[in-house]
Coordinates of C-alpha atoms (C1' of nucleotides) in Angstrom, one line a residue:
Chain A
M51 CA 107.5 162.7 104.6
W52 CA 108.7 165.2 107.3
Y53 CA 105.8 165.0 109.7
Y54 CA 106.6 163.9 113.3
V55 CA 104.6 163.6 116.3
D56 CA 105.6 162.8 120.0
P57 CA 102.8 161.0 121.9
H58 CA 104.5 161.9 125.2
S59 CA 105.0 165.7 124.5
G60 CA 102.0 166.5 126.4
I61 CA 100.6 168.2 123.4
P62 CA 97.8 166.2 121.8
I63 CA 98.8 164.2 118.7
Y64 CA 96.1 165.8 116.5
V65 CA 97.2 169.3 117.5
Q66 CA 100.7 168.7 116.7
L67 CA 100.0 167.1 113.3
K68 CA 97.5 170.0 112.3
E69 CA 100.1 172.7 113.1
Q70 CA 102.8 170.9 111.1
I71 CA 100.6 170.6 108.2
K72 CA 99.4 174.3 108.4
K73 CA 102.9 175.5 108.6
A74 CA 103.9 173.1 105.6
V75 CA 101.1 175.0 103.5
A76 CA 102.1 178.4 104.7
T77 CA 105.8 177.9 103.9
G78 CA 105.0 176.1 100.6
L79 CA 106.2 172.7 101.4
L80 CA 102.6 171.9 100.2
T81 CA 101.4 173.6 97.4
E82 CA 97.8 174.4 96.3
G83 CA 96.0 171.5 94.8
E84 CA 98.6 168.9 95.8
Q85 CA 97.3 165.7 97.1
M86 CA 97.8 164.9 100.7
P87 CA 98.6 161.4 101.8
S88 CA 95.7 159.2 102.6
V89 CA 94.3 158.8 105.9
R90 CA 95.6 155.3 106.3
E91 CA 98.9 155.9 104.6
L92 CA 99.8 158.9 107.0
A93 CA 98.6 156.9 110.0
L94 CA 101.0 154.1 109.0
Q95 CA 103.8 156.4 108.6
L96 CA 103.3 158.2 111.9
T97 CA 102.4 154.8 113.8
I98 CA 99.3 156.6 115.0
N99 CA 95.8 155.8 114.6
P100 CA 93.8 156.5 111.3
N101 CA 91.2 158.1 113.5
T102 CA 93.4 160.6 114.7
V103 CA 94.5 161.6 111.1
A104 CA 90.9 161.6 110.0
K105 CA 90.2 164.2 112.9
V106 CA 93.1 166.4 111.7
Y107 CA 91.7 166.3 108.1
Q108 CA 88.2 167.1 109.3
E109 CA 89.4 170.2 111.3
L110 CA 91.7 171.3 108.5
E111 CA 88.8 171.2 106.0
R112 CA 86.6 173.1 108.4
E113 CA 89.4 175.7 108.7
G114 CA 89.6 175.8 104.9
V115 CA 93.2 174.6 104.6
I116 CA 92.4 171.5 102.6
Q117 CA 89.6 169.9 100.6
T118 CA 88.6 166.5 100.9
A119 CA 86.4 163.9 99.0
R120 CA 85.5 160.2 99.6
G121 CA 87.2 157.8 97.2
L122 CA 89.3 160.6 95.8
G123 CA 91.4 161.8 98.8
S124 CA 92.4 165.2 100.3
F125 CA 94.1 168.1 98.5
V126 CA 95.4 171.4 99.8
A127 CA 92.9 174.0 99.2
E128 CA 93.1 177.2 97.3
R129 CA 94.0 180.3 99.6
R130 CA 91.0 182.2 100.7
K131 CA 90.8 185.5 98.7
D132 CA 89.0 187.7 101.0
F133 CA 90.3 189.8 104.0
G134 CA 87.2 190.7 105.9
L135 CA 86.0 191.9 109.3
Q136 CA 86.6 188.3 110.7
Q137 CA 90.1 188.2 109.5
E138 CA 90.7 191.6 110.8
G139 CA 89.7 190.5 114.2
S140 CA 91.8 187.3 114.2
L141 CA 94.7 189.3 113.1
D142 CA 94.1 191.7 115.8
S143 CA 93.9 188.9 118.4
A144 CA 97.2 187.5 117.0
L145 CA 99.0 190.7 117.5
E146 CA 97.5 191.4 120.9
K147 CA 98.8 187.9 121.9
L148 CA 102.2 188.8 120.5
M149 CA 102.5 191.9 122.7
V150 CA 101.5 190.1 125.9
E151 CA 104.2 187.5 125.0
A152 CA 106.7 190.4 124.2
Y153 CA 105.9 192.0 127.6
Q154 CA 106.5 188.7 129.4
L155 CA 109.8 188.2 127.5
S156 CA 111.1 191.8 128.5
V157 CA 111.7 192.7 124.9
D158 CA 111.9 196.4 124.4
A159 CA 109.9 197.9 121.5
D160 CA 112.9 198.5 119.3
T161 CA 114.1 195.1 119.4
L162 CA 110.5 193.7 118.8
Y163 CA 110.3 195.9 115.8
E164 CA 113.5 194.9 114.4
R165 CA 112.9 191.2 114.8
F166 CA 109.4 191.7 113.2
V167 CA 110.8 193.4 110.2
K168 CA 113.5 190.6 109.8
K169 CA 110.8 187.9 110.0
L170 CA 108.4 189.7 107.5
T171 CA 111.3 190.0 105.0
T172 CA 111.7 186.3 104.9
W173 CA 108.0 185.6 104.6
K174 CA 107.2 188.5 102.3
D175 CA 107.1 186.3 99.0
R176 CA 104.7 183.8 101.0
L177 CA 102.1 186.4 102.0
W178 CA 99.3 187.5 100.0
K179 CA 100.2 189.1 96.6
G180 CA 97.0 188.2 94.4
V181 CA 94.1 190.4 93.6
R182 CA 91.3 190.4 95.7
D183 CA 87.7 189.6 94.1
N184 CA 86.4 192.8 95.6
E185 CA 89.2 195.0 94.6
P186 CA 89.4 196.8 91.1
G187 CA 91.8 195.0 89.0
H188 CA 95.3 196.5 88.2
Chain B
M147 CA 87.4 191.8 139.9
W148 CA 87.0 191.5 136.0
Y149 CA 88.0 187.9 135.4
Y150 CA 85.6 185.6 133.8
V151 CA 85.7 182.0 132.7
D152 CA 83.3 179.8 130.8
P153 CA 83.3 176.0 131.7
H154 CA 81.6 175.3 128.3
S155 CA 83.9 177.1 126.0
G156 CA 86.0 174.0 125.1
I157 CA 88.9 175.8 126.4
P158 CA 90.1 174.5 129.9
I159 CA 89.2 176.9 132.7
Y160 CA 92.7 177.0 134.1
V161 CA 93.9 178.1 130.6
Q162 CA 91.4 180.8 130.2
L163 CA 92.0 182.3 133.7
K164 CA 95.9 182.0 133.2
E165 CA 95.7 183.9 129.9
Q166 CA 93.6 186.6 131.5
I167 CA 95.9 187.2 134.4
K168 CA 99.1 187.4 132.2
K169 CA 97.2 189.9 130.0
A170 CA 96.3 191.9 133.1
V171 CA 99.7 192.0 134.2
A172 CA 101.1 193.0 130.8
T173 CA 98.5 195.7 130.4
G174 CA 99.2 197.1 133.9
L175 CA 95.9 196.1 135.3
L176 CA 97.9 194.3 137.9
T177 CA 101.0 196.2 139.1
E178 CA 104.3 194.7 140.4
G179 CA 104.1 193.5 144.1
E180 CA 100.4 193.9 144.2
Q181 CA 98.7 191.0 146.2
M182 CA 96.7 188.6 144.1
P183 CA 93.2 187.4 145.5
S184 CA 93.6 184.2 147.5
V185 CA 93.0 180.8 145.9
R186 CA 89.8 180.4 147.8
E187 CA 88.5 184.0 147.3
L188 CA 89.1 183.9 143.4
A189 CA 87.4 180.4 143.2
L190 CA 84.5 181.8 145.1
Q191 CA 84.2 184.8 142.8
L192 CA 84.5 182.7 139.7
T193 CA 82.3 179.8 141.3
I194 CA 85.1 177.3 140.3
N195 CA 87.3 175.0 142.3
P196 CA 90.0 176.3 144.5
N197 CA 92.3 173.5 143.0
T198 CA 91.8 175.0 139.5
V199 CA 93.0 178.4 140.8
A200 CA 95.7 176.8 142.6
K201 CA 96.8 175.2 139.4
V202 CA 96.8 178.5 137.6
Y203 CA 99.0 180.2 140.2
Q204 CA 101.5 177.3 140.3
E205 CA 102.1 177.5 136.5
L206 CA 102.2 181.4 136.8
E207 CA 104.7 181.1 139.4
R208 CA 106.8 178.6 137.4
E209 CA 106.5 181.1 134.5
G210 CA 107.8 183.9 136.7
V211 CA 104.6 186.1 136.5
I212 CA 103.8 185.7 140.3
Q213 CA 105.5 184.9 143.5
T214 CA 103.7 182.8 146.0
A215 CA 104.1 181.8 149.7
R216 CA 102.0 179.6 152.2
G217 CA 100.2 181.6 154.7
L218 CA 101.1 184.8 153.1
G219 CA 99.5 184.9 149.7
S220 CA 100.5 185.5 146.1
F221 CA 102.0 188.6 144.6
V222 CA 102.8 189.9 141.1
A223 CA 106.3 189.2 140.5
E224 CA 109.1 191.7 139.4
R225 CA 109.5 191.4 135.6
R226 CA 112.5 189.6 134.5
K227 CA 115.3 191.9 133.5
D228 CA 117.1 189.7 131.1
F229 CA 116.5 189.0 127.4
G230 CA 118.8 186.1 126.5
L231 CA 118.9 183.2 124.3
Q232 CA 115.9 181.4 125.5
Q233 CA 113.8 184.8 125.2
E234 CA 115.1 185.2 121.7
G235 CA 113.9 181.7 120.8
S236 CA 110.5 182.2 122.3
L237 CA 110.1 185.7 120.4
D238 CA 111.0 184.1 117.2
S239 CA 108.5 181.1 117.6
A240 CA 106.0 183.8 118.4
L241 CA 106.6 185.7 115.2
E242 CA 106.9 182.5 113.0
K243 CA 103.4 181.5 114.4
L244 CA 102.2 185.1 113.5
M245 CA 103.2 184.6 110.0
V246 CA 101.6 181.4 109.6
E247 CA 98.5 182.7 111.0
A248 CA 98.8 185.8 108.4
Y249 CA 99.3 183.5 105.6
Q250 CA 95.9 181.7 106.7
L251 CA 94.0 184.9 106.9
S252 CA 95.3 186.1 103.6
V253 CA 96.8 189.2 104.7
D254 CA 99.2 191.1 102.5
A255 CA 102.7 192.0 103.9
D256 CA 101.7 195.8 103.8
T257 CA 98.8 195.4 105.8
L258 CA 100.4 193.1 108.4
Y259 CA 103.1 195.7 108.8
E260 CA 100.8 198.5 109.1
R261 CA 98.7 196.7 111.7
F262 CA 101.9 195.7 113.6
V263 CA 103.1 199.2 114.0
K264 CA 99.6 200.5 115.0
K265 CA 99.4 197.9 117.7
L266 CA 103.0 198.4 118.8
T267 CA 102.4 202.1 119.1
T268 CA 99.5 201.3 121.7
W269 CA 101.9 198.9 123.6
K270 CA 105.2 201.0 123.4
D271 CA 104.6 202.4 126.9
R272 CA 104.0 198.8 128.6
L273 CA 107.2 197.3 126.9
W274 CA 110.6 197.0 128.4
K275 CA 112.1 200.3 129.0
G276 CA 114.4 199.7 132.0
V277 CA 118.3 199.1 132.1
R278 CA 119.4 195.5 131.9
D279 CA 121.6 194.1 134.8
N280 CA 124.4 193.0 132.2
E281 CA 124.2 196.3 130.3
P282 CA 126.5 199.2 130.9
G283 CA 124.6 201.9 132.7
H284 CA 123.5 205.0 130.9
Chain C
dA246 C1' 100.0 178.9 172.3
dA247 C1' 96.0 179.5 169.7
dA248 C1' 93.5 181.2 165.8
dG249 C1' 92.9 182.3 161.1
dA250 C1' 94.6 183.0 156.6
dT251 C1' 97.3 181.1 153.1
dG252 C1' 99.1 177.8 149.4
dT253 C1' 99.5 172.6 148.9
dA254 C1' 98.7 167.6 148.9
dT255 C1' 95.5 163.6 148.3
dT256 C1' 91.8 161.2 146.6
dA257 C1' 87.9 160.7 143.6
dG258 C1' 84.8 161.5 139.6
dT259 C1' 84.2 163.3 135.1
dT260 C1' 85.7 164.6 130.3
dA261 C1' 88.7 164.6 126.7
dT262 C1' 92.1 162.1 124.0
dA263 C1' 94.0 158.1 121.5
dT264 C1' 93.6 153.5 119.9
dA265 C1' 91.5 149.4 118.1
dG266 C1' 88.5 147.0 115.2
dT267 C1' 85.0 146.7 111.9
dA268 C1' 81.7 148.2 108.7
dC269 C1' 79.9 151.7 105.5
dA270 C1' 79.8 155.3 101.4
dA271 C1' 81.6 157.4 97.3
dT272 C1' 84.7 157.7 93.6
dA273 C1' 88.0 155.9 90.1
dT274 C1' 89.5 152.1 87.5
dA275 C1' 90.0 147.4 85.4
Chain D
dT270 C1' 80.0 145.4 86.7
dA271 C1' 83.4 144.1 89.8
dT272 C1' 87.3 145.7 92.4
dA273 C1' 90.4 148.7 95.0
dT274 C1' 91.0 153.1 97.2
dT275 C1' 89.3 156.9 99.5
dG276 C1' 87.0 159.3 103.6
dT277 C1' 83.5 158.4 107.1
dA278 C1' 80.9 156.3 111.0
dC279 C1' 80.3 153.3 114.8
dT280 C1' 81.4 151.0 119.0
dA281 C1' 84.5 149.7 122.6
dT282 C1' 88.6 150.3 125.5
dA283 C1' 92.5 152.5 127.9
dT284 C1' 94.8 156.5 129.3
dA285 C1' 95.5 161.1 130.4
dA286 C1' 93.7 165.7 131.3
dC287 C1' 90.5 168.3 134.0
dT288 C1' 87.7 169.6 137.9
dA289 C1' 85.8 168.7 142.4
dA290 C1' 85.8 167.7 147.7
dT291 C1' 88.4 167.4 151.5
dA292 C1' 92.3 167.4 154.5
dC293 C1' 97.1 169.0 155.5
dA294 C1' 101.1 172.3 156.0
dT295 C1' 103.0 177.0 156.5
dC296 C1' 103.1 181.6 158.0
dT297 C1' 101.1 185.7 160.3
dT298 C1' 98.5 187.6 164.0
dT299 C1' 96.6 187.7 168.4

DNA sequence: AAAGATGTATTAGTTATATAGTACAATATA
DNA sequence: TATATTGTACTATATAACTAATACATCTTT
């Protein structure tokens, strides 16, 4: 297991773990349907409290990243198939945030564009490629 | 003043205020050299504690957004002129974070590219245009 | 020197975070 | 049916983060 949390980093443990799992799902380290380690098991490996892991799993389920069931375990959920108004809004906020950050970093527009395109290239295969439910099929 | 904070939003007040000020600087609502409202004044307007405002100002100064001095006040700082290794790293992290978010939102690469370009257009005038210190002059 | 403005430090109270321990509920398996 | 595994719930405790109230230090202006 490649998770790692630092209790003294200033960032809450449950936030650190949640971000790592979300990134693992996004990059494909965790695949759809794959079983997550149990609450107790992961807590043991990271030497943190089971309650902290449970909190992470609950939030991840609320965000649609995993699905969980008593007695069964937790599993990586299927990715959402819709890209609706709410997602549009979230994407716009994320882009806005990026621009504010870019201003602060004194990046010029050309460099920002170049870095974005480069990053997008490495992610292209991971981003959405399927057919939307509400789209006419190919 | 157009700042607004919600003590019950779950997000710490000082984080809310800091983000708003950073955005105000980035968008040009606050201009270089402009005097910020005093700690007490801003605290009064937002009906929060002066210490909370002070904490925001201290962190903003540490991040190079404002400059502050006892007895004088706080002022919007000049934007940094360098774009070095540390900024490169920060930009890469920001882009990486954007991609993870995009995965979660089920955005396809083309849509993401389109939205990015559109957003970049509206920000182009605000992003860096000056001459770097370590660059040969025009 | 005095007064007024400013940011800063100190102290305290409240809330969030993390842990610990135990018990419960739901599912699979022997 | 019994047992083991899983996530969940509950109470309690300790620590850190956050906010608040008050006093202090620095600078400008009078």
